[in-house]
Backbone as ProteinMPNN parsed JSONL, in Angstrom:
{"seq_chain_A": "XXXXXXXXXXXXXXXXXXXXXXXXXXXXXXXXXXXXXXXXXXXXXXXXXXXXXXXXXXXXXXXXXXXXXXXXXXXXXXXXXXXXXXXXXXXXXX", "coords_chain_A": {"N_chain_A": [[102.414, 145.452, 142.939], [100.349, 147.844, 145.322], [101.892, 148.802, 147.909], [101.506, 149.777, 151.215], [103.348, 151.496, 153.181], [105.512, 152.404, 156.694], [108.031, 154.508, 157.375], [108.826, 153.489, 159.555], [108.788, 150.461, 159.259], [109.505, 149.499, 157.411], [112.25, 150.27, 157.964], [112.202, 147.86, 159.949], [111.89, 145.888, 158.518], [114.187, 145.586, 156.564], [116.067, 145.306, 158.392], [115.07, 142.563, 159.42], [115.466, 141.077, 157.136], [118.5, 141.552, 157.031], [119.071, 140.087, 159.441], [117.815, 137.462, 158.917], [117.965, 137.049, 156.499], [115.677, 136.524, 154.797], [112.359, 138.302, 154.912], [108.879, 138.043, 155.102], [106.816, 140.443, 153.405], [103.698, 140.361, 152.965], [101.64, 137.938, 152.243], [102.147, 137.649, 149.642], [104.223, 138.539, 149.257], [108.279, 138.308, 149.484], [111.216, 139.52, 150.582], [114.5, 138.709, 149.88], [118.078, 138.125, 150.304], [120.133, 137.288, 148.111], [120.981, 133.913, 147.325], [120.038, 133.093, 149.683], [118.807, 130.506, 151.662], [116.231, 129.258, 151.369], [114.712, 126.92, 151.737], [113.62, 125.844, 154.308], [111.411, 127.7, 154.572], [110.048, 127.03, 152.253], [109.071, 124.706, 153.383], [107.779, 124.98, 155.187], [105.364, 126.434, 153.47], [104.401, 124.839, 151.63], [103.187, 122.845, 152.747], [101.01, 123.818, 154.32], [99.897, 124.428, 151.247], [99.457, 122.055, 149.883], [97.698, 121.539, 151.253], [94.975, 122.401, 149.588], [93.346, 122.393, 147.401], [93.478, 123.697, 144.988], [96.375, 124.523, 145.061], [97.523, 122.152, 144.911], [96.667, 121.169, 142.151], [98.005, 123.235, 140.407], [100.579, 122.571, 141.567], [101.143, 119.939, 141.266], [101.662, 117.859, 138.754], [98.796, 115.688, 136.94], [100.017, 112.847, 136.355], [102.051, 112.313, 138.573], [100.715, 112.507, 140.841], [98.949, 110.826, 141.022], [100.83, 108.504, 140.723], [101.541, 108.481, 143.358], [99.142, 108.827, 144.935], [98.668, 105.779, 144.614], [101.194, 104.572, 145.316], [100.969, 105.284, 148.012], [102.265, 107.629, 149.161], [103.29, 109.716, 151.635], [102.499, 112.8, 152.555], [104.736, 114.409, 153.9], [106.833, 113.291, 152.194], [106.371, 114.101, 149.745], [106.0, 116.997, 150.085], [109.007, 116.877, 150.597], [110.231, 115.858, 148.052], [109.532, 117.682, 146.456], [110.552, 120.066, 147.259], [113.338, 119.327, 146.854], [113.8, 119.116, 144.234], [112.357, 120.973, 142.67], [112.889, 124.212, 141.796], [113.197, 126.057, 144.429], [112.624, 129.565, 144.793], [110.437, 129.027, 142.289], [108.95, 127.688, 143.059], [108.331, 129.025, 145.442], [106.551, 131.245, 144.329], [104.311, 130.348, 143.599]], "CA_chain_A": [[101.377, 145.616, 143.942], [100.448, 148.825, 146.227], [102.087, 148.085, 149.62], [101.143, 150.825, 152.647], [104.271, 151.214, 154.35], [105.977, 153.685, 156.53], [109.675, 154.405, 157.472], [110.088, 152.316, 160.815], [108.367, 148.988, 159.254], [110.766, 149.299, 156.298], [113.579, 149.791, 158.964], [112.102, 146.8, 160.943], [111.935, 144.511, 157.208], [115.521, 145.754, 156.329], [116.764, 144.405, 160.125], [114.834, 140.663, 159.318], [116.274, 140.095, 156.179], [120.19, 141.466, 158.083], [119.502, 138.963, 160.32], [117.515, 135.989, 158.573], [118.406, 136.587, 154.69], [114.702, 137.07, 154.107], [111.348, 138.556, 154.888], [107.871, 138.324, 154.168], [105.823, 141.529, 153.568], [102.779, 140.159, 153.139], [101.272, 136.538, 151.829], [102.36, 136.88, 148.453], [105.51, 139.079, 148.513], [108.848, 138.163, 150.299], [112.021, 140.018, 150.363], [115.465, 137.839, 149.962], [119.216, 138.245, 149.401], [120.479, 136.563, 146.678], [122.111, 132.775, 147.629], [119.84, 132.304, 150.922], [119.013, 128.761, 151.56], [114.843, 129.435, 151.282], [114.428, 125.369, 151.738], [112.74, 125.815, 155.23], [110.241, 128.604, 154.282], [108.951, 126.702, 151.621], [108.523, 123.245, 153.687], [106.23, 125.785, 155.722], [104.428, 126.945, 152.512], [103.995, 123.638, 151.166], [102.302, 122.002, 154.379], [99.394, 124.827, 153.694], [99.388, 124.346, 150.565], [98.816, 120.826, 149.819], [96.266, 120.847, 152.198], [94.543, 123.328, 148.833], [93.396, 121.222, 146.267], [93.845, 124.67, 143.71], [97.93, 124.615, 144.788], [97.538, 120.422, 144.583], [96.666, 121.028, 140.804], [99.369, 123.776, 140.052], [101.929, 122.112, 142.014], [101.144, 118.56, 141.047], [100.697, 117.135, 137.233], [97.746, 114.359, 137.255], [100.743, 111.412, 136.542], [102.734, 112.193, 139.749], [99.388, 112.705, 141.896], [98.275, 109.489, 140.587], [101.641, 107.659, 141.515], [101.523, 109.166, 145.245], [98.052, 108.116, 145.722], [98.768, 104.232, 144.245], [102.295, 104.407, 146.417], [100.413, 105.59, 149.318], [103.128, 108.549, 149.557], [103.179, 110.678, 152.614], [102.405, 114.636, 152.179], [105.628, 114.85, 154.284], [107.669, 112.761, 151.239], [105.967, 114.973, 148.516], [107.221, 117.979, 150.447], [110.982, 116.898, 150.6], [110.653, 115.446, 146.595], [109.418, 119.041, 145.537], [112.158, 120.438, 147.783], [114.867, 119.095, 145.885], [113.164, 118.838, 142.54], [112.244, 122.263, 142.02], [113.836, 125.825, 142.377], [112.386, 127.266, 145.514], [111.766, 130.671, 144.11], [109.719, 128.89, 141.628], [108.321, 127.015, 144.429], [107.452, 129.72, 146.468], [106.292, 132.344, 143.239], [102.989, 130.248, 143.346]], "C_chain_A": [[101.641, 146.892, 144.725], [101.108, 148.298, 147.521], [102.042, 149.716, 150.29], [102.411, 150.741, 153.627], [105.146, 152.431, 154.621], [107.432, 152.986, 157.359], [110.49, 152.834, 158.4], [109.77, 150.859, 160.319], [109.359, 148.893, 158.128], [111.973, 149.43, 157.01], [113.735, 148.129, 159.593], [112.347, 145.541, 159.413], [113.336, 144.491, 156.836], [116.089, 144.37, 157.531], [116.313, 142.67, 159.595], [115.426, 140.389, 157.895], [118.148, 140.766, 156.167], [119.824, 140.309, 158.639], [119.205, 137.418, 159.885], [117.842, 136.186, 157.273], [117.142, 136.763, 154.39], [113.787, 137.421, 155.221], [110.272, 138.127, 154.253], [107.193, 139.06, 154.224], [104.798, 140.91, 154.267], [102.715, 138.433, 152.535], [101.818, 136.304, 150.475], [103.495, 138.221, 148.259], [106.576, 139.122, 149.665], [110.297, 138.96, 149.511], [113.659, 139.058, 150.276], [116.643, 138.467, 149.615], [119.419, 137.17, 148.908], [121.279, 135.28, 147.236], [121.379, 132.443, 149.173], [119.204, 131.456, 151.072], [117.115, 129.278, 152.076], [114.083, 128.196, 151.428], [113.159, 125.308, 152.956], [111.343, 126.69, 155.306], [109.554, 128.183, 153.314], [108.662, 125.324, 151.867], [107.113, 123.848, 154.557], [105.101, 126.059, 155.123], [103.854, 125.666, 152.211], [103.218, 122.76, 151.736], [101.144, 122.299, 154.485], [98.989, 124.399, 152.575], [98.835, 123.347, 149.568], [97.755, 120.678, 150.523], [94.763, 121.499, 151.459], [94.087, 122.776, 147.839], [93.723, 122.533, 144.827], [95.463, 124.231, 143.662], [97.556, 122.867, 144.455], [98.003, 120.576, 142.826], [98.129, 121.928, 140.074], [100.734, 122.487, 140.519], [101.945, 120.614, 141.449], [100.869, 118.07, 139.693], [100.469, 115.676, 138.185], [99.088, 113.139, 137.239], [101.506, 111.162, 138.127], [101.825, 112.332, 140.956], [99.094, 110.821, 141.733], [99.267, 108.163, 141.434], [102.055, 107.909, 142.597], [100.48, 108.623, 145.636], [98.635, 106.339, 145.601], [99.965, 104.093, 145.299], [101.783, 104.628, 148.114], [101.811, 106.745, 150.446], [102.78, 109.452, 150.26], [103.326, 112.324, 152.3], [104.016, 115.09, 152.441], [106.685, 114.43, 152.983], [107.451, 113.678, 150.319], [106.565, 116.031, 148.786], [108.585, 117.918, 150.203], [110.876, 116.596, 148.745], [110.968, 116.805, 146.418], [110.081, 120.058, 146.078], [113.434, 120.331, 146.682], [114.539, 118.863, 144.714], [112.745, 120.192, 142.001], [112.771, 123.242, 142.919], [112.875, 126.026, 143.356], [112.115, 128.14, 144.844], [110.879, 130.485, 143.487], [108.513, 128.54, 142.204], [107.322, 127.992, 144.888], [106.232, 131.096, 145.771], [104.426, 132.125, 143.288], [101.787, 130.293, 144.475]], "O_chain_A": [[102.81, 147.224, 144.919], [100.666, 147.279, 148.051], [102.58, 150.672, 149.731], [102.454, 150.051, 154.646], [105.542, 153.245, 153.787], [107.788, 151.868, 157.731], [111.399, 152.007, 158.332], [110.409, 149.968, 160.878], [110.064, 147.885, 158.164], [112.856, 148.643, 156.67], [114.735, 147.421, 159.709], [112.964, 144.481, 159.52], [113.822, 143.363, 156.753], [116.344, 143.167, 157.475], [117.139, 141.769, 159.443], [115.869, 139.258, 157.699], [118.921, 140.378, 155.29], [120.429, 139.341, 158.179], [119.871, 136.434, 160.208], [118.082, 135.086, 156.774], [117.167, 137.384, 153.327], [114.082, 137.063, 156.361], [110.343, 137.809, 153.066], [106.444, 138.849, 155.178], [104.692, 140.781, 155.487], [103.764, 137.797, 152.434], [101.998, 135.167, 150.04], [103.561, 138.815, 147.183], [106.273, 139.706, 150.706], [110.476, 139.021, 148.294], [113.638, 138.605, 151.42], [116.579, 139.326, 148.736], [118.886, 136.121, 149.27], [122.386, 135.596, 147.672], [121.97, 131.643, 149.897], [118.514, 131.537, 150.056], [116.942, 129.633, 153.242], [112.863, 128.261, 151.278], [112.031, 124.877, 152.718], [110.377, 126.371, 156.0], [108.439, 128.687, 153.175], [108.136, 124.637, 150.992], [105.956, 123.432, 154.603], [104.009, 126.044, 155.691], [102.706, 125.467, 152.611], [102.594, 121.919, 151.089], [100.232, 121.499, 154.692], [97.846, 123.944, 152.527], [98.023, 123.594, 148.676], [96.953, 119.751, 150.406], [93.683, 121.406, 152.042], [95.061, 122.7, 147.089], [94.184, 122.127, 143.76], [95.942, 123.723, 142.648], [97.287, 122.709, 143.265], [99.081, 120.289, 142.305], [99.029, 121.407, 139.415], [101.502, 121.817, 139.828], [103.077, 120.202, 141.196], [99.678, 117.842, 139.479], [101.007, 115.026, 139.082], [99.112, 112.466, 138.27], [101.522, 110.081, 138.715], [102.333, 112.247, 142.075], [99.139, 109.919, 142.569], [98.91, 107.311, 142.247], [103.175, 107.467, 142.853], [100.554, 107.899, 146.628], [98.99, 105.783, 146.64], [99.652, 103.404, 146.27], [102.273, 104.128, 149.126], [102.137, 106.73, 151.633], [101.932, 110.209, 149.787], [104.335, 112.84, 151.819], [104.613, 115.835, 151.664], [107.46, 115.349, 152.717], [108.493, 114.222, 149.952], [107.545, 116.356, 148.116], [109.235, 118.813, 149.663], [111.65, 117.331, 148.13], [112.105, 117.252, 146.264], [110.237, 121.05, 145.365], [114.127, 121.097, 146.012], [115.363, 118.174, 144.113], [112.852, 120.395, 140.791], [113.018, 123.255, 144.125], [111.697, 126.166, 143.027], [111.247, 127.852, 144.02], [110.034, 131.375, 143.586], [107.375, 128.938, 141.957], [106.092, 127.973, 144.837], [105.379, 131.7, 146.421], [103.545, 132.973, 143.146], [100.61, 130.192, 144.128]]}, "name": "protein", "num_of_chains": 1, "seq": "XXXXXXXXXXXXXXXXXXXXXXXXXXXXXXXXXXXXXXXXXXXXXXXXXXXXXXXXXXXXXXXXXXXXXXXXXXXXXXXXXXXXXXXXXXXXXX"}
């Protein structure tokens, strides 16, 4: 992707991922070092994006949608499963 960027905002993106381990440019590109614990940035993503019925379908095959509705499983439970059930990066890629 083109990104528009000049010296001091690439100083200022450097500095947030020194101090937090990552950045996010923009909506669909984040900066990371390698080994940082990305768990909480994608309980944020995930909260949006269930609420999407497009991410629903990516993120969800029809059998495990199916046994969430019949269980009457909480958005917040689905979050933590797909937490610890899939790679973040993969997680957050979509």
């Amino acid at each position: 992707t083109d990104l528009d960027l000049n010296i001091d905002a690439v100083e200022n993106l450097i500095q947030d991922v020194e101090e937090n381990g990552y950045c996010e440019i923009n909506d669909n590109t984040m900066i990371y070092i390698d080994g940082t614990n990305l768990k909480n940035i994608a309980i944020e993503k995930l909260e949006t994006m269930l609420d999407d019925s497009y991410y629903v379908d990516k993120i969800l095959d029809k059998d495990s949608l199916i046994e969430y509705f019949i269980n009457g499983t909480s958005k917040n439970e689905v979050i933590r499963e797909l937490v610890n059930g899939i790679e973040i990066e993969e997680l957050l890629d979509m």
